[in-house]
Short mmCIF file of C-alpha atoms in Angstrom, two decimals:
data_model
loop_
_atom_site.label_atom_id
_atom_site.label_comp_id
_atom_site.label_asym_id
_atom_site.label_seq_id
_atom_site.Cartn_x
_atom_site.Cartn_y
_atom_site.Cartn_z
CA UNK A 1 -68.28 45.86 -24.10
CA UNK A 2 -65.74 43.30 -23.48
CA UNK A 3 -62.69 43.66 -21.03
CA UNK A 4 -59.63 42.37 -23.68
CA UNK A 5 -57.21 43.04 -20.97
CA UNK A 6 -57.14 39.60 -19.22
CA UNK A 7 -57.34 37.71 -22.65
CA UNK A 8 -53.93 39.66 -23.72
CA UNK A 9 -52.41 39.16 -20.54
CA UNK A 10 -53.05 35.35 -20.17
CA UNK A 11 -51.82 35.19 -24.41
CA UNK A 12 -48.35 37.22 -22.93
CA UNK A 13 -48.04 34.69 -20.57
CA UNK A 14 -48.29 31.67 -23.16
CA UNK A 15 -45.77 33.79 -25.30
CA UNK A 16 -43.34 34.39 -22.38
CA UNK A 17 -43.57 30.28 -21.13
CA UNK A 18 -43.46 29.00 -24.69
CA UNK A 19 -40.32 31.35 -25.11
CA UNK A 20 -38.87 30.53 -22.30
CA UNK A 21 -39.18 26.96 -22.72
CA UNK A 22 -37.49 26.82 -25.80
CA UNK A 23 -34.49 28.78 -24.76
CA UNK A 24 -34.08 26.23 -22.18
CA UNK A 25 -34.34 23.51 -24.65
CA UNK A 26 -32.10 25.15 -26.97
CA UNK A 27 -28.95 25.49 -24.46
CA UNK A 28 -29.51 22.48 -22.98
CA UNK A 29 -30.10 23.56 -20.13
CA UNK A 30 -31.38 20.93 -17.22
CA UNK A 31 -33.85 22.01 -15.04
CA UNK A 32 -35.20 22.55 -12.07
CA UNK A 33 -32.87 24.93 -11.72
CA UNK A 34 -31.39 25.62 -8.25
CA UNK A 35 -29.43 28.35 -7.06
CA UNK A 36 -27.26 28.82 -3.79
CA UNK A 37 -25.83 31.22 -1.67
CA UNK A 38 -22.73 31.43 0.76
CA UNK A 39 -22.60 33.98 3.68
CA UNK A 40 -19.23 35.64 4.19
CA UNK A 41 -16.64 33.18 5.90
CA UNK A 42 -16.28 33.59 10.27
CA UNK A 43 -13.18 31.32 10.15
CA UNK A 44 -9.94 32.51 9.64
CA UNK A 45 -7.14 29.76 9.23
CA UNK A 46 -3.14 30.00 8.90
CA UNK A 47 -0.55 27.40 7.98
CA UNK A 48 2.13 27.00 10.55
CA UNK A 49 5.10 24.71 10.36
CA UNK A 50 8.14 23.51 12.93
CA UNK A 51 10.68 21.14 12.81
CA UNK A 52 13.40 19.58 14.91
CA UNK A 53 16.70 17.89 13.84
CA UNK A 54 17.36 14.56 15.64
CA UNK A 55 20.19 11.89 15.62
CA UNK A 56 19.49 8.54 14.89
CA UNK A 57 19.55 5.73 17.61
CA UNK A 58 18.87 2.89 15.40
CA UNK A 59 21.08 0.93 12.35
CA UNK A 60 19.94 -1.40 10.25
CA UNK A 61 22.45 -3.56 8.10
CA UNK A 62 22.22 -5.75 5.39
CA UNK A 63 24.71 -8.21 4.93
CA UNK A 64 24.75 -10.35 1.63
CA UNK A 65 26.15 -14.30 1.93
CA UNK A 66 27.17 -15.54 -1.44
CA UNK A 67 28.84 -19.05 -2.59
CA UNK A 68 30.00 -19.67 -6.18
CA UNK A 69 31.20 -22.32 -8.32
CA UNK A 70 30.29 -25.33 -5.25
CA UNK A 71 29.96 -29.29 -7.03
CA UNK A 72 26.57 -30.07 -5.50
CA UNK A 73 23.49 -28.10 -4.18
CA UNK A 74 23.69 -29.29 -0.47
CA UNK A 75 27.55 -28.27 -0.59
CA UNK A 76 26.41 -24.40 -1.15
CA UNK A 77 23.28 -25.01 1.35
CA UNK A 78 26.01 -26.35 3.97
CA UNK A 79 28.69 -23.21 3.12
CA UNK A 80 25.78 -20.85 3.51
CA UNK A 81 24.11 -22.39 6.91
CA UNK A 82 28.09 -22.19 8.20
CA UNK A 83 28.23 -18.44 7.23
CA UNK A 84 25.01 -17.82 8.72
CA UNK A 85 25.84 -19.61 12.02
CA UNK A 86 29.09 -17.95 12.34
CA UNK A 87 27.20 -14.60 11.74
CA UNK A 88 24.84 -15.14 14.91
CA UNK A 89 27.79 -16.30 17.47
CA UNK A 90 29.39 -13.17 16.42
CA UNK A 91 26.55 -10.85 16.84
CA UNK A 92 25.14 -12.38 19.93
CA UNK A 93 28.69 -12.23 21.19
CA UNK A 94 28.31 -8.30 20.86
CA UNK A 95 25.28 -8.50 22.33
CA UNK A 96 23.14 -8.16 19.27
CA UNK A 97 19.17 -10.25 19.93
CA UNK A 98 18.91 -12.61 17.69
CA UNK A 99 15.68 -11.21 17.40
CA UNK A 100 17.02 -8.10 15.54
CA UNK A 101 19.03 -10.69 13.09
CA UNK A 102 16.89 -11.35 10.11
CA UNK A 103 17.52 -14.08 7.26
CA UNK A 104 15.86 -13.66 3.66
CA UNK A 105 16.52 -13.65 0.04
CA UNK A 106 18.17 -17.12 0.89
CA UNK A 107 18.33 -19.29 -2.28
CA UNK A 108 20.79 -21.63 -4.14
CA UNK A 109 20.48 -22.80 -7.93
CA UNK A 110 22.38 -24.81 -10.51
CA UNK A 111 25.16 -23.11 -12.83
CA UNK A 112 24.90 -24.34 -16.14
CA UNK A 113 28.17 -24.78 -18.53
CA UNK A 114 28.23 -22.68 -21.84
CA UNK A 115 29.54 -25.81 -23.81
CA UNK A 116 26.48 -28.32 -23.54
CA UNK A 117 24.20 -26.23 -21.06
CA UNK A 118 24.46 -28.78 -18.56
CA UNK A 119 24.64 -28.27 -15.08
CA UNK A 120 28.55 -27.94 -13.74
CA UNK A 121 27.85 -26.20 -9.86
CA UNK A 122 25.53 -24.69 -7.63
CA UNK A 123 25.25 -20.86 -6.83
CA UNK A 124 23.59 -19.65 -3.23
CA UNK A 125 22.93 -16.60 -1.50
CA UNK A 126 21.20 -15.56 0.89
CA UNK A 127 21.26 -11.70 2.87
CA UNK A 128 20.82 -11.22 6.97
CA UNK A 129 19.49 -7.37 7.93
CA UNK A 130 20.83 -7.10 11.45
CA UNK A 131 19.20 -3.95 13.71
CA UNK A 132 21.77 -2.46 15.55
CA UNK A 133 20.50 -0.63 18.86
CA UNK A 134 23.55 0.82 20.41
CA UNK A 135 25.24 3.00 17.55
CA UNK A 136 28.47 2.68 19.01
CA UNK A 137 29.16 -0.69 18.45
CA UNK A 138 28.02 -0.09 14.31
CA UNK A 139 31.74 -0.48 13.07
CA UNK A 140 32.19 -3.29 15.69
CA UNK A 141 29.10 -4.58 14.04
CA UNK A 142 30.27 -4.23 10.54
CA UNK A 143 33.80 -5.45 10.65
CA UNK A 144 32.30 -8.74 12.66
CA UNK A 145 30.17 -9.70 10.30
CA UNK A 146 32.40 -9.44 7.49
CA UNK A 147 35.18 -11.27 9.27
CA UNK A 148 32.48 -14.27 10.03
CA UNK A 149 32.56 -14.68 6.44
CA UNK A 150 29.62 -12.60 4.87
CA UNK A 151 31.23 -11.01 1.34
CA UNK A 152 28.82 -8.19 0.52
CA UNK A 153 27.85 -4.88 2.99
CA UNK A 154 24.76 -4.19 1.04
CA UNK A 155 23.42 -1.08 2.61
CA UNK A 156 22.69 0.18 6.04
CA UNK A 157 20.01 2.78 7.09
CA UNK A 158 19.28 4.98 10.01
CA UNK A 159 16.27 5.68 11.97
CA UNK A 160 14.78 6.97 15.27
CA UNK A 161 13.35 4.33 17.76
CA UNK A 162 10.97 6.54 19.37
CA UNK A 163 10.37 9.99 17.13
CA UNK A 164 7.57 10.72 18.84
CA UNK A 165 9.19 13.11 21.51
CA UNK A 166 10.85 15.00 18.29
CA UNK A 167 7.59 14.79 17.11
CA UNK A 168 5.59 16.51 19.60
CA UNK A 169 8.34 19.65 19.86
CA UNK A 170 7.88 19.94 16.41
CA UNK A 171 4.38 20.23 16.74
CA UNK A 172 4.68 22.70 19.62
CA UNK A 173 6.61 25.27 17.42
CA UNK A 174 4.10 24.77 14.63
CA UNK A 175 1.37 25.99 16.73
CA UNK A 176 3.37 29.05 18.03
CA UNK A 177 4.18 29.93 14.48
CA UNK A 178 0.72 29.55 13.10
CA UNK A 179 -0.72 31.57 16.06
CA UNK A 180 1.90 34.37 15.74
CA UNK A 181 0.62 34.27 11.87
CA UNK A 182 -2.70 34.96 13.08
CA UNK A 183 -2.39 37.29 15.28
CA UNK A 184 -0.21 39.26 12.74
CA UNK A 185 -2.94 39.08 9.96
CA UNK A 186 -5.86 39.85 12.29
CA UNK A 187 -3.49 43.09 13.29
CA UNK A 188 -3.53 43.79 9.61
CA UNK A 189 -6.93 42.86 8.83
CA UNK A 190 -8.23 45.13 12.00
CA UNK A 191 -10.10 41.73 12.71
CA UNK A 192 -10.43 40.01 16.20
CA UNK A 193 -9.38 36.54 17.16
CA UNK A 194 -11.70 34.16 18.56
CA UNK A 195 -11.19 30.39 19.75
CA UNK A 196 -9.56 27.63 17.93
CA UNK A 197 -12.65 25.72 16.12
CA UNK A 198 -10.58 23.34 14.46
CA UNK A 199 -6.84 22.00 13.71
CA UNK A 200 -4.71 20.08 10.81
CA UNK A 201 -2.26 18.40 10.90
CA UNK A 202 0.67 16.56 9.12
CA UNK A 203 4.04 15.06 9.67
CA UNK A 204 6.98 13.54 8.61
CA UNK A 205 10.15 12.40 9.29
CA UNK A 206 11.66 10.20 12.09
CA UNK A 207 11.57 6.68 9.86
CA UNK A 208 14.44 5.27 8.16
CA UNK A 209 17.01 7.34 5.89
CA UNK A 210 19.86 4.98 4.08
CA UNK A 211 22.98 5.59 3.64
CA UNK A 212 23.87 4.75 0.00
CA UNK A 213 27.18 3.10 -0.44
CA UNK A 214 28.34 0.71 -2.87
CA UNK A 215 27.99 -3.07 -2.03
CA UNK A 216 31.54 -4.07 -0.70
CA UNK A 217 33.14 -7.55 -1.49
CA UNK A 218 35.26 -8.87 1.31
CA UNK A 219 35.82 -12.17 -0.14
CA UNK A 220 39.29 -12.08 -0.14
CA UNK A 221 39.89 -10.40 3.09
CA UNK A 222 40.97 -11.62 6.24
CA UNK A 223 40.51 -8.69 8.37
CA UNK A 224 38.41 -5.68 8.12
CA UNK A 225 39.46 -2.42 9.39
CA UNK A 226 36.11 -0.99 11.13
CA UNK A 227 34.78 1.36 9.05
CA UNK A 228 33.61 5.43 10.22
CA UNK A 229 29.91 5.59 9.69
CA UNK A 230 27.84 8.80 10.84
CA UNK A 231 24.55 8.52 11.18
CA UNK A 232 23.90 12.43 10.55
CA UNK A 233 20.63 13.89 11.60
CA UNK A 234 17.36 13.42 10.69
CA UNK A 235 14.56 16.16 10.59
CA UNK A 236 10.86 15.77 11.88
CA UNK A 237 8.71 17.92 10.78
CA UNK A 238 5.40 18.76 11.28
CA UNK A 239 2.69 21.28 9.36
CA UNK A 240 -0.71 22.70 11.55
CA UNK A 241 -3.49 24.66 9.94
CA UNK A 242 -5.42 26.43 12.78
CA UNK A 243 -9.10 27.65 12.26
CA UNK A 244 -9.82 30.52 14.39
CA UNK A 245 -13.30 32.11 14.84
CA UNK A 246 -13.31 36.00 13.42
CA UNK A 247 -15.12 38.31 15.85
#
């Protein structure tokens, strides 16, 4: 007599594969397959942040030379090159660098008349960004330059020359406060603390803020009273994750 069993098991397994396969085609399904597994995470990490407020040490201030209305385009160029050069005696005689007085944005072009669209006069301008290192001679700074004939203030802005001292005692209480975190959670958590296995971290702060006032025209002026700027404070910042090993 002849055993059927193996013949109907080997047709089940036919049935079970040819059923199989067409489920898979039917979803859409790409295959090999693959499946993974994560163990339970031995890190624990906390977000701890510090910061530290800090007063400016360095000005920077943008000066604007403008001349209007002048019969010939080396007429403006002259007027704007004797601005300019009275603006550096001034400085220097404050004891600004002439390496912290910059000169851009310079250019002169024709003004054209509304009857025939002809030229009738040249138009210059040109802006100097002076960096002021001692703050207490900003004002002195200010009310110089506009007396050596500049006609626009066009924006000053504060910043920290070295922020990396404010930097690092930021840091420092960002560390304590993500450690006292941890310790707090692994109290709650009935978990132990084990080394530090990695850190994170970012910063900010320290670069330069500006003050926002509108552009001033001293055209008309023959003396400035020096003005009372405050450079405020400026807050560094800084954000640490700490991994710690859980025991």
């Amino acid at each position: 007599m002849i055993d059927k069993k193996p013949v109907q098991t080997y047709l089940a397994v036919v049935a079970i594969t040819i059923a199989g396969l067409y489920v898979v085609h039917s979803l859409d399904i790409s295959y090999p397959l693959s499946m993974r597994t994560s163990s339970a995470s031995t890190e624990l990490s906390v977000v701890g942040e510090g910061e530290v407020d800090a007063v400016p040490d360095i000005a920077q201030v943008g000066v604007g030379i403008q001349v209007a209305n002048v019969p010939t385009a080396e007429e403006a160029q002259n007027q704007i090159a004797q601005v300019n050069n009275d603006l550096i005696k001034a400085m220097t005689s404050l004891g600004i660098d002439k390496k912290d007085l910059v000169t851009s944005n310079y250019s002169v072009f024709p003004g054209y008349s509304a009857e025939n669209s002809r030229i009738s006069s040249y138009n210059g301008n040109a802006t100097v960004t002076i960096k002021v290192r001692n703050m207490e001679k900003l004002a002195s700074v200010i009310t110089a330059a506009t007396n050596s004939g500049t006609n626009q203030v066009q924006g000053i802005s504060f910043s920290i020359d070295d922020p990396s001292q404010f930097r690092e005692a930021a840091r420092k209480e960002a560390i304590a406060d993500a450690r006292a975190q941890a310790e707090k959670l692994a109290k709650d958590l009935d978990i132990k603390l084990g080394k530090v296995v990695n850190v994170i971290e970012s910063q900010s702060g320290g670069g330069p803020i500006p003050y926002y006032a509108k552009s001033a025209d001293f055209m008309t002026a023959e003396t400035v009273e020096s003005p009372i700027i405050e450079p405020g404070t400026q807050t560094v910042t800084s954000t640490v994750t700490l991994f710690f090993e859980k025991r």
